[in-house]
Amino acid sequence: MIVVTGATGNVGRALVRMLTEAQVPVTAVARHITDADVPPGARAVAADLAEPASLRVAFDGAEALFLLVAGENPHGILDVAKTAGLRKVVLLSSQGAGTRPEAYRHPGLFEAAVQESGLGWTVLRSGGMVTNTFAWAESIRTRREAAAPFGDVGLPFIDPDDVAAVAAAVLRQDAHLGATYTLTGPAPTTPRERAAAIAAALGEPVHFTEQTREEAHKLMAQFMPLPVVEGTLAILGEPTDGEQQVSPDVERVLGRAPGSFAAWAERNAAAFR
């Protein structure tokens, strides 16, 4: 049995689907989840990573855990996992934990807790995900407009389905124990290029507007903690060489290259129509 936390999110939902399609027993965990939210064959358990004791039912009979960075008590989560008899944890962390540890302390704390837990572990440091582009969905649907800062700075965003595919492989194969993988897409794309790719998928022009840093900061601060806003804008506007580099780790694990942004845009064009 594999426990998937964040099972209703972009990565978790895809991971639950992939595991059940492979006929792997799965317990899908989220704060608000029912059997209607998971595919046939998966077990849904409502629990909260901020309350480790609530995970006991989910961990019953499990041997592996896919863990998000959520809550403030990773040691408590892992203690409950060990008591339940789990032997392996795969942590979905952030690339920023390696490139900007001061700004991404929370993922770093989870990484340290996992590595010190006594469980078998693998850390997946994800780069920015292409699903962040859904923030444009309303403006593109209603006005065929997209806005973002740093319009010509490229980053190798990754499809969450590829993150999920790597997680599915790592959860089922002990060869990856003790590894830290950085997950990126196949090539850097700029916000301007991403808007153009969506336009191509729609078959209609999309006007791109470059925001100032201050405009972006004001919008992001409405739903993100200020340190995360600053760290995110630093990556978007002044990425390090490592943050712009395409990692080989997706292909190393899956034996294939990660999917392109254009392919993702084609697959999700309906969200922008």
Coordinates of C-alpha atoms in Angstrom, one line a residue:
M1 CA 0.0 0.0 0.0
I2 CA 1.2 3.5 -0.9
V3 CA -0.1 6.6 0.8
V4 CA -0.3 9.7 -1.3
T5 CA -0.8 13.0 0.5
G6 CA -2.1 16.0 -1.4
A7 CA -4.1 13.6 -3.4
T8 CA -6.4 16.2 -4.9
G9 CA -3.6 18.5 -6.1
N10 CA -2.0 18.6 -9.5
V11 CA 0.7 16.1 -8.7
G12 CA -1.2 14.0 -6.2
R13 CA -4.2 13.4 -8.4
A14 CA -2.1 12.3 -11.3
L15 CA 0.0 10.0 -9.0
V16 CA -3.1 8.3 -7.6
R17 CA -4.3 7.7 -11.1
M18 CA -1.0 6.3 -12.3
L19 CA -0.7 3.9 -9.3
T20 CA -4.2 2.6 -9.5
E21 CA -3.8 2.1 -13.3
A22 CA -0.8 0.0 -12.4
Q23 CA -3.0 -1.9 -9.9
V24 CA -1.0 -0.7 -6.9
P25 CA -3.1 -0.3 -3.7
V26 CA -3.3 3.4 -2.9
T27 CA -4.6 5.4 0.0
A28 CA -5.4 9.0 -1.2
V29 CA -5.1 11.6 1.5
A30 CA -6.3 15.2 1.6
R31 CA -8.0 17.5 4.1
H32 CA -11.2 17.3 2.1
I33 CA -11.6 14.1 0.1
T34 CA -14.2 11.5 -0.5
D35 CA -14.4 8.3 -2.5
A36 CA -15.9 10.3 -5.4
D37 CA -12.6 12.2 -5.7
V38 CA -10.5 9.1 -6.4
P39 CA -10.5 6.5 -9.1
P40 CA -11.9 3.0 -8.5
G41 CA -9.6 0.9 -6.4
A42 CA -8.1 3.7 -4.3
R43 CA -9.1 4.4 -0.7
A44 CA -9.8 8.0 0.3
V45 CA -9.0 9.2 3.8
A46 CA -9.5 12.7 5.0
A47 CA -6.5 13.8 7.1
D48 CA -4.4 16.9 7.7
L49 CA -0.6 17.0 7.6
A50 CA -0.8 19.8 10.1
E51 CA -2.2 17.3 12.6
P52 CA 0.0 14.2 12.3
A53 CA -2.2 12.1 14.6
S54 CA -5.0 12.3 12.0
L55 CA -2.8 10.3 9.6
R56 CA -2.9 7.1 11.6
V57 CA -5.8 5.6 9.8
A58 CA -4.3 6.5 6.4
F59 CA -1.0 4.8 7.3
D60 CA -2.6 1.5 8.5
G61 CA -1.2 -1.3 6.3
A62 CA 1.0 1.0 4.2
E63 CA 4.7 0.6 3.4
A64 CA 5.5 3.8 1.4
L65 CA 4.5 7.5 1.7
F66 CA 4.4 10.3 -0.9
L67 CA 4.8 13.4 1.3
L68 CA 4.1 17.0 0.5
V69 CA 5.8 19.9 2.3
A70 CA 2.8 21.0 4.4
G71 CA 2.3 21.7 8.1
E72 CA 5.0 22.6 10.5
N73 CA 5.8 19.3 12.1
P74 CA 7.6 16.9 9.6
H75 CA 9.1 14.9 12.5
G76 CA 5.6 14.3 13.9
I77 CA 4.4 13.0 10.5
L78 CA 7.4 10.7 10.2
D79 CA 7.1 9.4 13.7
V80 CA 3.5 8.4 13.0
A81 CA 4.7 6.8 9.8
K82 CA 7.4 4.8 11.5
T83 CA 5.1 3.6 14.3
A84 CA 2.6 2.4 11.6
G85 CA 5.4 0.3 10.0
L86 CA 6.1 2.3 6.9
R87 CA 9.6 1.8 5.5
K88 CA 9.9 4.4 2.7
V89 CA 9.1 8.1 2.1
V90 CA 9.3 10.1 -1.1
L91 CA 9.2 13.8 -0.4
L92 CA 8.1 16.4 -3.0
S93 CA 10.3 19.3 -2.2
S94 CA 11.3 22.4 -4.2
Q95 CA 14.3 23.2 -6.4
G96 CA 14.6 26.3 -4.3
A97 CA 15.6 24.2 -1.3
G98 CA 18.9 23.6 -3.1
T99 CA 19.4 26.9 -4.9
R100 CA 18.0 29.4 -2.4
P101 CA 17.9 27.7 1.0
E102 CA 17.4 30.9 2.9
A103 CA 14.2 31.7 1.1
Y104 CA 13.0 28.1 1.0
R105 CA 13.6 27.1 4.6
H106 CA 10.4 25.2 4.9
P107 CA 11.2 22.6 2.2
G108 CA 14.7 22.4 3.6
L109 CA 13.4 21.5 7.1
F110 CA 11.2 18.7 5.6
E111 CA 14.2 17.4 3.6
A112 CA 16.4 17.3 6.7
A113 CA 13.6 15.5 8.7
V114 CA 13.1 12.9 6.0
Q115 CA 16.9 12.2 5.7
E116 CA 17.1 11.9 9.5
S117 CA 14.0 9.8 9.9
G118 CA 15.5 6.3 9.7
L119 CA 13.2 5.5 6.9
G120 CA 14.3 4.8 3.3
W121 CA 14.0 8.2 1.5
T122 CA 14.1 9.9 -1.8
V123 CA 13.7 13.7 -2.3
L124 CA 12.2 15.1 -5.5
R125 CA 13.1 18.8 -5.9
S126 CA 10.6 20.1 -8.5
G127 CA 11.2 23.2 -10.5
G128 CA 8.3 25.5 -11.4
M129 CA 5.3 23.7 -12.7
V130 CA 3.5 24.5 -16.0
T131 CA 0.2 24.5 -14.2
N132 CA 1.1 27.9 -12.7
T133 CA 0.0 29.1 -16.1
F134 CA -3.6 28.4 -15.1
A135 CA -3.4 31.7 -13.4
W136 CA -3.9 33.2 -16.9
A137 CA -7.0 31.1 -17.6
E138 CA -9.6 33.8 -16.8
S139 CA -7.8 36.6 -18.6
I140 CA -7.1 34.5 -21.7
R141 CA -10.7 33.2 -21.7
T142 CA -12.3 36.6 -21.4
R143 CA -9.9 39.0 -23.0
R144 CA -7.2 36.9 -24.8
E145 CA -4.6 38.6 -22.6
A146 CA -1.8 37.3 -20.4
A147 CA 0.4 39.2 -18.0
A148 CA 3.6 38.3 -16.1
P149 CA 6.9 39.9 -15.0
F150 CA 10.2 39.2 -16.6
G151 CA 8.7 38.3 -20.0
D152 CA 11.9 37.2 -21.7
V153 CA 13.5 35.2 -18.8
G154 CA 13.4 31.5 -19.5
L155 CA 12.9 28.7 -17.0
P156 CA 12.5 24.9 -17.7
F157 CA 9.0 24.5 -16.1
I158 CA 7.8 20.9 -15.7
D159 CA 4.5 19.2 -16.3
P160 CA 3.1 17.9 -13.0
D161 CA 2.3 14.6 -14.8
D162 CA 6.0 14.1 -15.2
V163 CA 6.6 14.8 -11.5
A164 CA 3.9 12.2 -10.8
A165 CA 5.4 9.7 -13.1
V166 CA 8.8 10.0 -11.5
A167 CA 7.2 9.7 -8.0
A168 CA 5.3 6.6 -9.1
A169 CA 8.6 5.0 -10.3
V170 CA 10.6 6.0 -7.2
L171 CA 7.9 4.8 -4.8
R172 CA 7.9 1.3 -6.4
Q173 CA 11.7 0.9 -6.9
D174 CA 14.2 0.8 -4.1
A175 CA 17.0 1.6 -6.5
H176 CA 16.3 5.3 -5.9
L177 CA 16.7 5.3 -2.1
G178 CA 19.0 8.0 -0.8
A179 CA 18.8 10.0 -4.0
T180 CA 17.8 13.7 -4.5
Y181 CA 16.5 14.4 -7.9
T182 CA 15.9 17.8 -9.5
L183 CA 12.9 17.7 -11.9
T184 CA 12.6 20.2 -14.8
G185 CA 11.0 20.3 -18.2
P186 CA 13.0 19.7 -21.4
A187 CA 13.8 23.3 -22.2
P188 CA 13.6 26.8 -20.7
T189 CA 10.5 28.8 -21.9
T190 CA 9.8 32.5 -21.2
P191 CA 6.4 33.8 -20.2
R192 CA 6.1 35.4 -23.6
E193 CA 6.8 32.1 -25.2
R194 CA 4.3 30.3 -23.0
A195 CA 1.6 32.8 -23.9
A196 CA 2.4 32.2 -27.6
A197 CA 2.2 28.4 -27.1
I198 CA -1.3 28.8 -25.6
A199 CA -2.3 31.0 -28.5
A200 CA -1.1 28.3 -30.9
A201 CA -3.1 25.7 -29.0
L202 CA -6.2 27.9 -29.2
G203 CA -5.6 28.9 -32.8
E204 CA -6.2 32.6 -31.7
P205 CA -3.8 35.4 -30.8
V206 CA -3.1 36.1 -27.1
H207 CA -1.7 39.5 -26.2
F208 CA 1.1 39.4 -23.6
T209 CA 1.8 42.3 -21.2
E210 CA 5.0 42.4 -19.2
Q211 CA 4.3 43.4 -15.6
T212 CA 6.7 45.4 -13.4
R213 CA 8.2 43.6 -10.5
E214 CA 6.2 45.8 -8.2
E215 CA 2.9 44.9 -9.9
A216 CA 3.7 41.2 -9.7
H217 CA 4.7 41.5 -6.0
K218 CA 1.5 43.2 -5.1
L219 CA -0.6 40.4 -6.7
M220 CA 1.4 37.5 -5.4
A221 CA 1.4 38.9 -1.8
Q222 CA -2.4 38.4 -1.7
F223 CA -2.0 34.6 -1.6
M224 CA 1.7 33.8 -0.7
P225 CA 3.9 34.5 2.3
L226 CA 6.2 37.5 1.7
P227 CA 9.4 35.4 1.9
V228 CA 8.0 33.0 -0.7
V229 CA 7.0 36.0 -2.9
E230 CA 10.5 37.4 -2.7
G231 CA 12.1 34.0 -3.4
T232 CA 9.8 33.3 -6.3
L233 CA 10.4 36.7 -7.9
A234 CA 14.1 36.3 -7.5
I235 CA 13.9 33.0 -9.4
L236 CA 11.6 34.4 -12.1
G237 CA 13.7 37.5 -12.6
E238 CA 17.2 36.6 -11.8
P239 CA 17.5 32.8 -11.9
T240 CA 20.8 31.2 -11.1
D241 CA 22.5 29.0 -13.7
G242 CA 21.3 26.0 -11.9
E243 CA 17.7 27.2 -12.0
Q244 CA 17.9 27.7 -15.8
Q245 CA 19.6 24.4 -16.4
V246 CA 17.7 21.4 -17.7
S247 CA 18.1 18.5 -15.3
P248 CA 18.6 15.0 -16.7
D249 CA 16.8 13.4 -13.7
V250 CA 13.4 12.9 -15.3
E251 CA 14.9 11.0 -18.2
R252 CA 17.2 9.2 -15.8
V253 CA 14.3 7.8 -13.9
L254 CA 11.7 7.3 -16.6
G255 CA 13.9 6.5 -19.7
R256 CA 12.2 9.3 -21.6
A257 CA 12.4 13.1 -21.8
P258 CA 9.9 15.2 -19.9
G259 CA 7.0 16.7 -21.9
S260 CA 7.2 20.1 -23.5
F261 CA 5.1 23.2 -22.5
A262 CA 3.6 23.2 -26.0
A263 CA 2.3 19.6 -25.5
W264 CA 0.9 20.6 -22.1
A265 CA -0.8 23.6 -23.7
E266 CA -2.4 21.5 -26.4
R267 CA -3.7 19.0 -23.8
N268 CA -5.1 21.8 -21.6
A269 CA -6.4 24.2 -24.2
A270 CA -10.0 23.9 -23.1
A271 CA -9.1 25.7 -19.8
F272 CA -8.2 28.8 -21.8
R273 CA -11.0 28.8 -24.4

